[in-house]
């Protein structure tokens, strides 16, 4: 599909055209950090020189709390009322390559065994992604260590690159071409292509090289000393997991009222002690040693064994957010030292 | 692909409640939807998520046998919020059921073999499904032996079925309780020790065990000592669960999710997994 270019002056009218047809979700600054919210125009967006968004797209596909169904009680009987489906189609504008890649992973988790998670896939089907290349990766970014989706994007419909006074746009799906058709784009010329390549190259130079985490991870050491070390530092606050785009674990709870109520699911994490605590008092992951190991092993080992992919997109959010500076890259380095030595 | 919302339970009526022991009751439920009641089937070893609306949902194995149609049964030990709520409800109440979930005992592979059911306490519940299934297909299996133990005689469940089990052809029931009791004329001692006394022969045999973790641990050791191979020993596991369909991510042992890859595992399969259960 042919690459196109839109000038920055024309961006606002393109966004307006998108807003007319779709619910548009884009990066905005909220309480000093960049998050994705529904917008009604370019003026609300934080898109120029955008640093890595603090929060991923996760909440737009699996909300922090989501009603599974409502119910009404009547003496001995009960009635279950399913939630209404969201009807409107959405465009997520300015999605990062790592967050888009997450959709592939979480999609595998929610569909690898039947029944599939219908709520998740209904949202996905109704969502189109206009991605944005990361000109200035953050210090904590390492997506290039775990995949090549920064330059070969997945799950996107359009991929934009900021070329200074204009955006370079690669349509990746027919839907992407349709979205581009709503703006004042012109075909990309040789200059644009060269500029696009240069910017990509510069960004790649700032990022680490592809690492062989896949092979190393499979021979990880269950009793590695790094787990004891992590257990000493970790606070079990769960910040890493709640900010992680690929973390998908949830709890199921109930809002009971006298004669009616609802059952909902809400984000939960393996970093919390009660996550695996059973009614009998038995807890297979009682200490932080087991729990920190679960997080790293789940992403780098179990996910490969189960879904044939890594469960980490290298967004670095867990690194940036950890109050005690636990850095998953260093953990991997430690693990891989012994894995290679084996 | 199924497009139904997988978290919505099917409504069922509690038809009958049996008080098994001071802390355990067995519930018989029938689906309200007549078509579902007719078509519903499952395999021995599978489980269900039971909803008490206003309280929550919890997993219980289907203790009934699929050979006995029209209803499902589950036994509940009172221990926390959902289980206590179930102990409060009366016959006629409406509950929700998501079932069948999980894998099952490979009863085809067990055909022609001698079976040793080794259960402790409420752990007899999942075994009962397979046991009654085998007794209903009696000619397919060799000798059926049931070793069942509990803390005291008052802690034994399914006592009303003991006669049926004992009187089945080529079937023997071995009962044991932990401590001496007046008028108890069966064995006294822990289940693993009783296994050693009875010395099941591993020849063309399968052992299926479920009970408290400590009982399983020593039973496994003893079966190994008697010469049972890892793939001749089967058990069903318990892990904290929520979704029951491999999505919520809390029941994993390494790369396996107990709710979809289990709850039934052979000892050979368990040895492949990290020791985190
Ligand atoms: C596959 C499977 C089969 C089971 N079969 C039986 C059975 O036949 N009879 C029986 O009495 N018990 C069985 N259990 C254990 C039973 O599920 C727990 O006792 C029950 O969930 C406790 O719920 P609660 O609400 O009373 O306890 P709470 O402590 O209030 O627990 C709150 C919630 O946490 C979850 N939870 C807590 N403990 C467990 C646990 N051990 N396993 C799974 N989820 C848990 C449940 O969603 C529960 O509703 C089984 C467990 C599993 C995993
Ligand atoms: S583990 Fe950390 S770096 Fe990897 S996807 Fe999650 S938050 Fe990003
Ligand atoms: S790391 Fe923990 S919270 Fe995150 S997806 Fe894996 S098990 Fe769930
Ligand atoms: S109970 Fe949710 S994944 Fe197993």
XYZ file of C-alpha atoms and ligand atoms in Angstrom:
692
model
C 0.000 0.000 0.000
C 1.255 3.407 -0.928
C 2.731 5.693 1.734
C 1.240 9.173 2.050
C 2.078 12.438 3.725
C -0.028 15.016 5.534
C 1.186 18.451 6.580
C 0.844 19.431 10.210
C -1.534 22.256 9.221
C -3.900 19.669 7.844
C -3.752 17.365 10.854
C -6.559 19.122 12.750
C -9.058 18.724 9.910
C -8.147 15.055 9.538
C -8.751 14.507 13.258
C -12.052 16.400 12.971
C -13.101 14.087 10.152
C -12.204 11.058 12.271
C -14.081 12.436 15.274
C -17.195 12.798 13.131
C -17.280 9.099 12.313
C -15.586 7.473 15.254
C -14.961 7.722 18.933
C -11.364 8.949 18.852
C -9.047 8.017 21.704
C -5.722 9.841 21.769
C -2.911 10.822 24.123
C -3.749 13.720 26.436
C -1.931 15.141 29.425
C -3.749 14.386 32.639
C -2.256 15.296 36.020
C 1.090 15.806 34.347
C 1.295 12.421 32.614
C 0.311 11.267 29.157
C -2.642 8.894 29.029
C -5.135 7.837 26.350
C -8.559 9.458 26.579
C -11.463 10.188 24.277
C -10.900 13.540 22.534
C -13.007 15.826 20.370
C -10.160 17.476 18.493
C -6.438 17.973 18.035
C -6.283 20.834 20.537
C -6.900 18.418 23.414
C -4.166 16.036 22.321
C -0.543 15.739 23.439
C 0.997 14.530 20.239
C 3.926 16.870 19.495
C 7.146 15.517 20.960
C 5.094 13.037 22.893
C 7.095 11.105 25.418
C 6.138 7.525 26.177
C 2.585 7.472 27.490
C 2.559 6.676 31.196
C -0.384 4.343 30.778
C -0.874 1.834 28.011
C -3.996 1.106 25.984
C -4.911 -1.706 28.319
C -7.770 0.125 30.010
C -9.449 0.669 26.650
C -9.631 -3.046 25.958
C -10.014 -4.407 29.470
C -11.270 -1.665 31.784
C -9.922 -1.696 35.367
C -13.394 -2.751 36.453
C -15.911 -4.183 34.069
C -19.403 -5.450 34.732
C -19.832 -9.067 33.649
C -23.587 -9.050 34.259
C -26.286 -7.669 36.537
C -28.801 -9.776 38.395
C -32.106 -9.417 40.120
C -33.264 -11.640 42.937
C -36.877 -12.560 43.625
C -37.573 -14.917 46.542
C -36.233 -18.188 45.216
C -35.571 -17.127 41.638
C -32.976 -14.993 39.956
C -32.634 -13.187 36.669
C -29.340 -12.525 34.926
C -29.020 -9.440 32.748
C -26.054 -9.368 30.350
C -24.266 -6.042 29.818
C -25.083 -3.967 26.769
C -22.565 -4.021 23.976
C -20.779 -0.854 23.047
C -21.920 0.033 19.563
C -19.540 2.748 18.336
C -16.413 2.050 16.379
C -13.252 3.635 17.712
C -9.997 4.968 16.418
C -7.044 4.952 18.752
C -4.781 7.697 17.521
C -1.089 7.829 18.384
C -0.813 4.262 19.638
C 2.732 3.118 20.343
C 4.144 0.093 18.554
C 4.666 -1.737 21.860
C 1.074 -1.178 22.928
C -0.200 -2.359 19.563
C 1.974 -5.488 19.785
C 0.376 -6.175 23.139
C -2.930 -6.771 21.392
C -1.468 -9.801 19.657
C -0.334 -11.248 22.948
C -3.440 -10.543 25.001
C -5.517 -11.708 22.043
C -3.721 -15.060 22.229
C -4.311 -15.297 25.973
C -8.011 -14.558 25.604
C -8.579 -16.923 22.691
C -6.166 -19.848 22.965
C -8.755 -21.955 24.741
C -12.473 -21.792 24.169
C -14.659 -20.085 25.129
C -13.005 -16.872 24.003
C -13.326 -13.653 25.984
C -16.129 -12.066 23.991
C -16.057 -8.631 25.640
C -12.388 -8.217 24.761
C -12.796 -9.270 21.137
C -15.893 -7.159 20.611
C -13.885 -4.125 21.624
C -11.001 -5.137 19.432
C -13.142 -5.681 16.388
C -14.573 -2.210 16.728
C -11.205 -0.521 17.162
C -8.796 0.782 14.522
C -5.276 1.798 15.363
C -3.427 4.789 13.993
C 0.039 4.190 15.382
C 2.831 6.663 15.901
C 6.527 5.876 15.582
C 8.671 6.694 18.655
C 11.168 9.332 17.519
C 12.670 9.624 20.978
C 12.529 6.374 22.903
C 12.777 6.783 26.676
C 15.711 5.595 28.803
C 13.614 2.684 29.983
C 12.530 1.470 26.533
C 13.849 -1.854 25.244
C 11.235 -2.986 22.726
C 13.954 -3.794 20.206
C 15.346 -6.384 22.596
C 12.141 -8.393 22.502
C 10.883 -7.906 18.956
C 11.059 -5.876 15.760
C 7.550 -4.452 15.901
C 8.871 -0.885 16.204
C 9.856 -1.035 12.539
C 7.492 -3.851 11.500
C 4.364 -2.836 13.363
C 1.637 -5.334 14.202
C -2.076 -4.861 14.869
C -2.065 -1.326 13.410
C -4.061 0.074 10.501
C -1.897 3.122 9.866
C 1.625 3.901 11.055
C 2.611 7.554 11.328
C 6.074 9.056 11.647
C 6.585 12.660 12.671
C 8.887 14.216 10.044
C 9.002 17.663 11.674
C 6.549 19.706 9.635
C 4.559 16.743 8.285
C 3.539 13.185 9.093
C 4.571 10.213 7.021
C 1.698 7.696 6.923
C 1.919 4.039 6.006
C -1.469 2.405 5.557
C -1.159 -1.203 6.700
C -4.697 -2.449 6.126
C -7.572 -1.514 3.816
C -9.200 0.107 6.847
C -6.042 2.184 7.258
C -6.344 3.403 3.656
C -9.930 4.338 4.359
C -8.898 6.345 7.430
C -6.195 8.143 5.458
C -8.797 8.871 2.803
C -10.538 11.146 5.302
C -7.564 13.555 5.418
C -5.777 15.831 3.011
C -2.894 13.461 2.216
C -0.578 13.488 -0.793
C 1.551 10.574 -2.032
C 4.955 10.347 -0.352
C 7.912 11.314 -2.565
C 11.557 10.236 -2.435
C 12.412 13.029 0.051
C 9.736 11.900 2.463
C 10.894 8.295 2.269
C 14.506 9.241 2.972
C 13.467 11.475 5.882
C 11.335 8.689 7.311
C 14.219 6.217 7.072
C 16.621 8.646 8.755
C 14.339 9.260 11.676
C 13.781 5.552 12.179
C 17.484 4.863 12.022
C 18.196 7.540 14.627
C 15.657 6.102 17.010
C 17.003 2.596 16.527
C 20.489 3.805 17.401
C 19.197 4.867 20.808
C 17.690 1.467 21.481
C 19.346 -1.828 22.453
C 19.910 -4.626 19.935
C 17.719 -7.678 19.631
C 18.544 -10.054 22.492
C 18.106 -13.804 22.487
C 15.731 -13.794 25.438
C 13.665 -16.566 23.880
C 16.288 -19.276 24.004
C 17.905 -18.143 27.241
C 14.588 -17.878 29.037
C 13.584 -21.439 28.409
C 16.477 -22.670 30.495
C 15.946 -20.240 33.351
C 17.043 -21.265 36.771
C 14.158 -21.896 39.167
C 16.385 -21.463 42.221
C 18.479 -18.553 40.956
C 19.786 -16.246 43.724
C 18.205 -13.279 41.945
C 14.792 -14.285 43.357
C 15.966 -13.921 46.942
C 17.496 -10.581 46.026
C 14.280 -9.337 44.432
C 12.231 -10.583 47.351
C 14.306 -8.389 49.672
C 13.630 -5.250 47.626
C 10.127 -5.728 46.216
C 7.248 -4.064 48.092
C 4.479 -6.089 46.408
C 2.882 -2.783 45.436
C 1.815 -4.127 42.052
C 2.752 -0.945 40.156
C 4.721 -3.011 37.626
C 1.760 -5.188 36.840
C -0.918 -2.511 36.808
C 1.082 -0.418 34.347
C 2.133 -3.385 32.240
C 0.212 -3.577 28.962
C 0.539 -7.357 28.719
C -0.562 -8.138 32.277
C -4.113 -9.351 31.966
C -4.950 -11.070 35.221
C -8.211 -10.233 36.899
C -10.323 -10.962 39.925
C -14.076 -11.562 39.882
C -16.116 -9.898 42.588
C -19.660 -8.949 43.361
C -21.493 -5.697 44.168
C -24.384 -7.077 46.140
C -27.422 -4.990 46.928
C -30.538 -6.257 48.613
C -32.503 -7.509 45.624
C -30.127 -6.894 42.788
C -26.468 -6.607 42.138
C -23.737 -7.075 39.613
C -20.758 -9.270 39.121
C -17.680 -7.539 37.824
C -14.078 -8.273 37.095
C -11.231 -6.012 38.096
C -7.501 -5.967 37.511
C -5.520 -8.095 39.883
C -1.908 -9.163 39.991
C 0.240 -12.129 40.890
C 2.342 -9.721 42.926
C -0.326 -9.608 45.635
C -0.144 -12.219 48.350
C -3.855 -13.019 48.238
C -3.806 -13.712 44.519
C -3.264 -17.421 45.090
C -4.337 -17.716 48.728
C -6.953 -20.449 49.059
C -9.775 -20.685 51.542
C -7.918 -23.499 53.331
C -5.039 -21.101 54.082
C -2.722 -22.843 51.631
C -0.846 -20.467 49.331
C 1.428 -21.838 46.597
C 3.107 -18.426 46.116
C 3.340 -17.312 49.684
C 6.484 -15.172 49.643
C 7.807 -12.447 47.353
C 10.402 -14.847 46.102
C 7.740 -16.979 44.439
C 5.755 -13.975 43.298
C 8.562 -12.032 41.642
C 9.654 -15.237 39.957
C 6.106 -15.755 38.677
C 6.033 -12.308 37.031
C 9.315 -12.750 35.199
C 8.798 -16.422 34.355
C 5.273 -15.802 33.164
C 6.400 -13.169 30.704
C 9.585 -14.751 29.477
C 9.137 -18.501 29.921
C 5.547 -19.656 30.406
C 4.193 -17.365 27.681
C 6.577 -18.900 25.197
C 5.616 -22.388 26.264
C 1.927 -21.555 26.114
C 1.469 -19.000 23.338
C 4.800 -19.241 21.497
C 5.587 -15.588 22.183
C 7.195 -13.434 24.792
C 4.820 -11.836 27.277
C 6.772 -8.581 27.370
C 6.842 -5.848 24.728
C 9.734 -3.930 26.279
C 7.731 -0.773 26.981
C 9.756 -0.187 30.140
C 6.805 1.027 32.177
C 7.533 -1.393 35.012
C 11.102 -0.066 35.136
C 10.073 3.577 35.190
C 7.387 3.018 37.807
C 9.102 0.757 40.321
C 9.558 2.663 43.607
C 12.568 0.536 44.569
C 14.215 0.550 41.123
C 13.714 -3.052 40.159
C 14.723 -3.254 36.507
C 13.505 -6.265 34.575
C 16.387 -5.854 32.101
C 18.899 -6.401 34.908
C 16.939 -9.395 36.154
C 17.113 -10.913 32.674
C 20.828 -10.249 32.494
C 21.364 -12.070 35.785
C 19.250 -14.995 34.687
C 20.878 -15.233 31.309
C 24.365 -15.363 32.746
C 23.626 -18.737 34.297
C 21.333 -19.835 31.487
C 24.152 -19.416 28.984
C 26.662 -21.053 31.323
C 24.513 -24.176 31.555
C -15.899 -19.869 18.007
C -18.563 -19.506 20.678
C -19.782 -15.946 20.930
C -21.703 -16.276 24.170
C -20.497 -14.258 27.143
C -18.554 -16.988 28.966
C -18.950 -15.414 32.404
C -22.734 -15.657 32.511
C -23.913 -18.679 34.457
C -26.909 -20.824 33.590
C -29.672 -20.769 36.158
C -30.392 -23.930 38.096
C -32.673 -24.954 40.955
C -31.425 -26.760 44.031
C -33.584 -29.854 44.041
C -32.145 -31.717 46.978
C -29.669 -31.091 49.786
C -27.982 -33.925 51.658
C -26.176 -33.183 54.903
C -23.088 -35.357 54.660
C -21.174 -34.319 57.768
C -21.065 -31.414 60.207
C -19.291 -29.248 57.602
C -20.193 -30.805 54.258
C -23.394 -30.853 52.226
C -24.143 -32.338 48.838
C -26.392 -30.413 46.469
C -28.363 -31.768 43.562
C -29.191 -29.069 41.014
C -31.253 -29.097 37.815
C -30.980 -26.533 35.071
C -34.056 -24.362 34.655
C -33.784 -24.526 30.893
C -35.387 -27.830 29.944
C -33.438 -28.210 26.731
C -30.157 -27.694 28.566
C -31.225 -30.156 31.244
C -31.662 -32.799 28.553
C -28.578 -32.009 26.506
C -26.138 -31.210 29.310
C -23.341 -33.701 29.707
C -19.884 -33.791 31.191
C -17.004 -36.136 31.954
C -15.905 -37.578 35.304
C -13.312 -35.284 36.836
C -14.659 -32.028 35.396
C -15.761 -29.175 37.599
C -18.174 -26.274 37.613
C -18.289 -22.701 38.870
C -21.270 -22.301 41.185
C -22.801 -18.856 41.743
C -24.668 -17.753 44.792
C -26.027 -14.420 43.567
C -25.183 -11.688 46.020
C -22.137 -13.535 47.346
C -19.964 -14.849 44.551
C -18.794 -17.848 42.633
C -16.599 -20.822 43.571
C -15.376 -23.977 41.817
C -16.593 -27.437 42.827
C -16.070 -30.710 41.091
C -19.045 -32.518 39.658
C -19.396 -35.399 42.068
C -22.258 -37.039 40.188
C -21.580 -39.416 37.321
C -22.534 -38.419 33.776
C -24.158 -41.829 33.446
C -26.909 -40.557 35.750
C -28.646 -37.864 33.764
C -30.868 -34.845 34.316
C -29.050 -33.277 37.241
C -25.647 -32.352 38.596
C -24.346 -32.914 42.102
C -21.590 -31.193 44.005
C -20.386 -31.497 47.578
C -19.385 -28.430 49.515
C -17.218 -28.130 52.581
C -18.057 -24.966 54.496
C -14.915 -22.878 54.658
C -15.429 -19.287 53.383
C -18.001 -16.916 51.935
C -19.521 -18.810 48.987
C -19.367 -22.184 50.685
C -21.042 -20.756 53.810
C -23.741 -19.127 51.694
C -24.396 -22.480 50.014
C -24.775 -24.084 53.423
C -27.448 -21.489 54.241
C -29.690 -21.988 51.235
C -32.754 -24.203 51.068
C -34.105 -26.614 48.517
C -35.838 -24.712 45.731
C -33.293 -21.889 45.685
C -31.811 -20.609 42.440
C -28.098 -20.780 41.831
C -25.932 -20.191 38.759
C -23.719 -22.805 37.128
C -20.941 -22.543 34.564
C -20.061 -26.055 33.473
C -18.517 -28.312 32.470
C -15.009 -26.917 32.997
C -11.558 -28.466 32.935
C -10.259 -31.834 31.774
C -11.244 -35.283 33.030
C -9.967 -38.709 33.969
C -8.838 -40.636 30.882
C -11.270 -43.468 31.614
C -10.758 -44.961 28.149
C -7.123 -45.619 29.069
C -8.231 -47.178 32.354
C -10.340 -49.828 30.589
C -9.505 -53.417 31.455
C -7.426 -52.378 34.441
C -7.812 -52.822 38.175
C -8.667 -49.517 39.793
C -7.645 -48.246 43.213
C -9.614 -45.205 44.333
C -7.826 -43.612 47.277
C -9.761 -40.738 48.833
C -9.486 -38.657 51.954
C -12.286 -36.478 53.376
C -13.950 -34.213 50.829
C -11.376 -35.497 48.317
C -13.770 -38.383 47.741
C -16.093 -35.981 45.862
C -14.239 -35.958 42.503
C -13.425 -39.662 42.821
C -17.104 -40.510 43.308
C -17.905 -39.239 39.821
C -15.419 -41.603 38.186
C -16.239 -44.404 40.613
C -19.947 -44.381 39.831
C -19.123 -43.977 36.155
C -16.990 -47.142 36.276
C -19.586 -49.043 38.293
C -22.210 -48.062 35.701
C -19.864 -49.455 33.021
C -18.801 -52.338 35.215
C -17.698 -54.768 32.492
C -15.132 -52.278 31.132
C -12.959 -52.382 34.231
C -11.138 -54.979 36.317
C -11.361 -55.128 40.084
C -12.489 -51.854 41.672
C -11.006 -51.091 45.094
C -12.000 -48.098 47.157
C -9.874 -46.909 50.030
C -11.672 -44.102 51.779
C -10.618 -42.403 54.959
C -11.622 -39.485 57.146
C -10.794 -38.033 60.531
C -13.708 -39.781 62.224
C -16.660 -41.910 61.148
C -18.767 -38.758 61.305
C -16.531 -37.157 58.670
C -17.181 -39.805 56.011
C -19.300 -38.570 53.097
C -21.556 -40.609 50.782
C -22.204 -43.228 53.505
C -25.609 -43.862 51.880
C -23.808 -45.213 48.829
C -21.425 -47.531 50.661
C -23.783 -50.512 50.245
C -24.168 -49.926 46.544
C -20.392 -49.728 46.143
C -19.700 -52.799 48.264
C -22.350 -54.861 46.572
C -21.177 -54.125 43.052
C -19.517 -57.129 41.452
C -15.784 -57.465 41.949
C -15.674 -54.302 44.057
C -14.279 -53.814 47.542
C -14.593 -50.888 49.933
C -11.896 -50.299 52.534
C -12.799 -47.694 55.138
C -10.462 -46.115 57.642
C -10.616 -43.384 60.274
C -7.761 -41.612 62.002
C -8.556 -42.540 65.613
C -10.239 -45.417 67.478
C -13.976 -45.059 67.971
C -16.560 -47.144 69.787
C -18.474 -49.473 67.494
C -16.066 -48.900 64.608
C -15.088 -52.294 63.236
C -13.163 -51.128 60.151
C -9.569 -50.001 59.883
C -8.028 -47.309 62.070
C -5.103 -45.292 60.717
C -4.175 -42.726 58.104
C -4.957 -43.409 54.458
C -1.316 -43.666 53.245
C -0.531 -46.207 55.976
C -3.635 -48.206 55.095
C -2.469 -48.269 51.477
C 0.752 -49.890 52.689
C -1.239 -52.490 54.669
C -3.400 -53.366 51.673
C -0.426 -53.451 49.283
C -2.185 -52.899 45.961
C -0.329 -54.613 43.143
C 0.773 -52.238 40.413
C 0.272 -54.948 37.813
C -2.253 -53.719 35.248
C -3.561 -51.245 37.831
C -4.346 -47.549 38.069
C -4.455 -45.543 41.285
C -6.635 -42.443 41.501
C -6.152 -40.334 44.573
C -7.531 -37.110 46.001
C -7.525 -35.638 49.467
C -5.655 -33.173 51.659
C -2.185 -32.265 50.253
C -0.382 -34.142 53.025
C -2.381 -37.311 52.355
C -1.664 -37.091 48.616
C 2.033 -36.567 49.288
C 2.450 -39.689 51.398
C 0.067 -41.760 49.291
C 2.195 -40.955 46.248
C 5.365 -41.971 48.066
C 3.821 -45.228 49.169
C 2.401 -46.056 45.753
C 5.843 -45.483 44.276
C 7.309 -47.819 46.874
C 4.751 -50.455 45.888
C 6.008 -50.200 42.332
C 3.387 -47.953 40.700
C 4.817 -46.016 37.756
C 4.231 -42.261 37.521
C 1.747 -42.685 34.699
C -0.298 -45.199 36.717
C -1.110 -42.602 39.377
C -3.749 -39.933 38.810
C -4.931 -37.088 40.956
C -7.014 -33.947 40.766
C -5.616 -30.630 41.969
C -7.004 -27.613 43.700
C -5.756 -24.075 43.029
C -7.354 -20.736 43.667
C -9.633 -20.016 40.725
C -11.823 -17.248 39.426
C -12.633 -17.492 35.724
C -12.304 -21.247 35.299
C -11.609 -20.773 31.579
C -7.907 -19.922 31.359
C -8.240 -16.137 31.299
C -7.846 -14.662 34.777
C -4.361 -16.121 35.188
C -4.348 -17.224 38.793
C -4.446 -21.011 38.735
C -1.188 -21.585 36.873
C 1.511 -24.052 37.800
C 4.284 -22.954 35.499
C 2.878 -22.839 31.964
C -0.192 -24.950 32.796
C -3.512 -23.566 33.926
C -5.193 -25.965 36.305
C -8.653 -24.791 35.206
C -8.154 -25.821 31.570
C -5.143 -28.168 31.477
C -6.348 -29.770 34.732
C -7.646 -30.303 37.342
C -6.821 -33.943 36.487
C -3.121 -34.768 36.173
C -1.094 -37.936 36.225
C 1.885 -37.997 38.534
C 4.063 -38.184 35.415
C 2.552 -34.906 34.169
C 2.956 -33.248 37.564
C 6.640 -34.085 37.641
C 7.120 -31.989 34.519
C 5.753 -28.935 36.333
C 7.493 -26.635 38.795
C 6.771 -27.495 42.446
C 4.399 -24.615 43.018
C 1.035 -26.041 44.073
C -11.132 -27.720 40.549
C -11.592 -27.525 41.957
C -12.532 -28.390 42.486
C -12.984 -28.214 43.786
N -13.924 -29.060 44.255
C -14.415 -28.893 45.495
C -15.432 -29.745 45.990
O -15.893 -30.652 45.313
N -15.904 -29.513 47.234
C -15.419 -28.498 48.016
O -15.911 -28.323 49.143
N -14.438 -27.688 47.583
C -13.929 -27.851 46.334
N -12.943 -27.003 45.878
C -12.461 -25.940 46.772
C -13.449 -24.797 46.765
O -13.466 -24.197 45.483
C -13.092 -23.729 47.796
O -13.255 -24.263 49.065
C -13.992 -22.518 47.644
O -13.656 -21.801 46.482
C -13.930 -21.589 48.818
O -14.784 -20.533 48.528
P -15.350 -19.539 49.631
O -16.008 -18.424 48.920
O -16.182 -20.275 50.594
O -14.020 -19.118 50.373
P -13.329 -17.661 50.451
O -12.103 -17.823 51.259
O -14.329 -16.671 50.914
O -12.871 -17.444 48.964
C -13.255 -16.402 48.106
C -13.099 -16.862 46.671
O -11.759 -17.235 46.355
C -11.732 -18.366 45.500
N -11.150 -19.505 46.228
C -10.825 -19.541 47.520
N -10.298 -20.725 47.850
C -10.270 -21.475 46.742
C -9.842 -22.790 46.451
N -9.331 -23.602 47.367
N -9.960 -23.237 45.203
C -10.482 -22.441 44.252
N -10.912 -21.185 44.461
C -10.805 -20.697 45.692
C -13.173 -18.623 45.138
O -13.495 -17.883 43.977
C -13.901 -18.084 46.333
O -15.243 -17.771 46.115
C -12.467 -27.166 44.587
C -11.502 -26.321 44.056
C -11.060 -26.484 42.763
C -10.047 -25.559 42.220
S 7.093 -6.352 31.757
Fe 7.634 -4.164 31.918
S 8.662 -3.719 29.990
Fe 7.619 -5.666 29.676
S 5.651 -5.090 28.755
Fe 5.348 -5.180 30.997
S 5.664 -3.084 31.758
Fe 6.511 -3.197 29.657
S 2.948 -11.184 35.423
Fe 1.461 -11.797 37.004
S -0.214 -10.253 36.923
Fe 1.011 -10.080 35.010
S -0.062 -11.415 33.552
Fe 1.548 -12.662 34.498
S 0.531 -13.684 36.225
Fe -0.776 -11.970 35.612
S -9.164 -19.864 37.019
Fe -8.795 -18.168 35.686
S -7.100 -18.896 34.564
Fe -7.626 -20.636 35.737
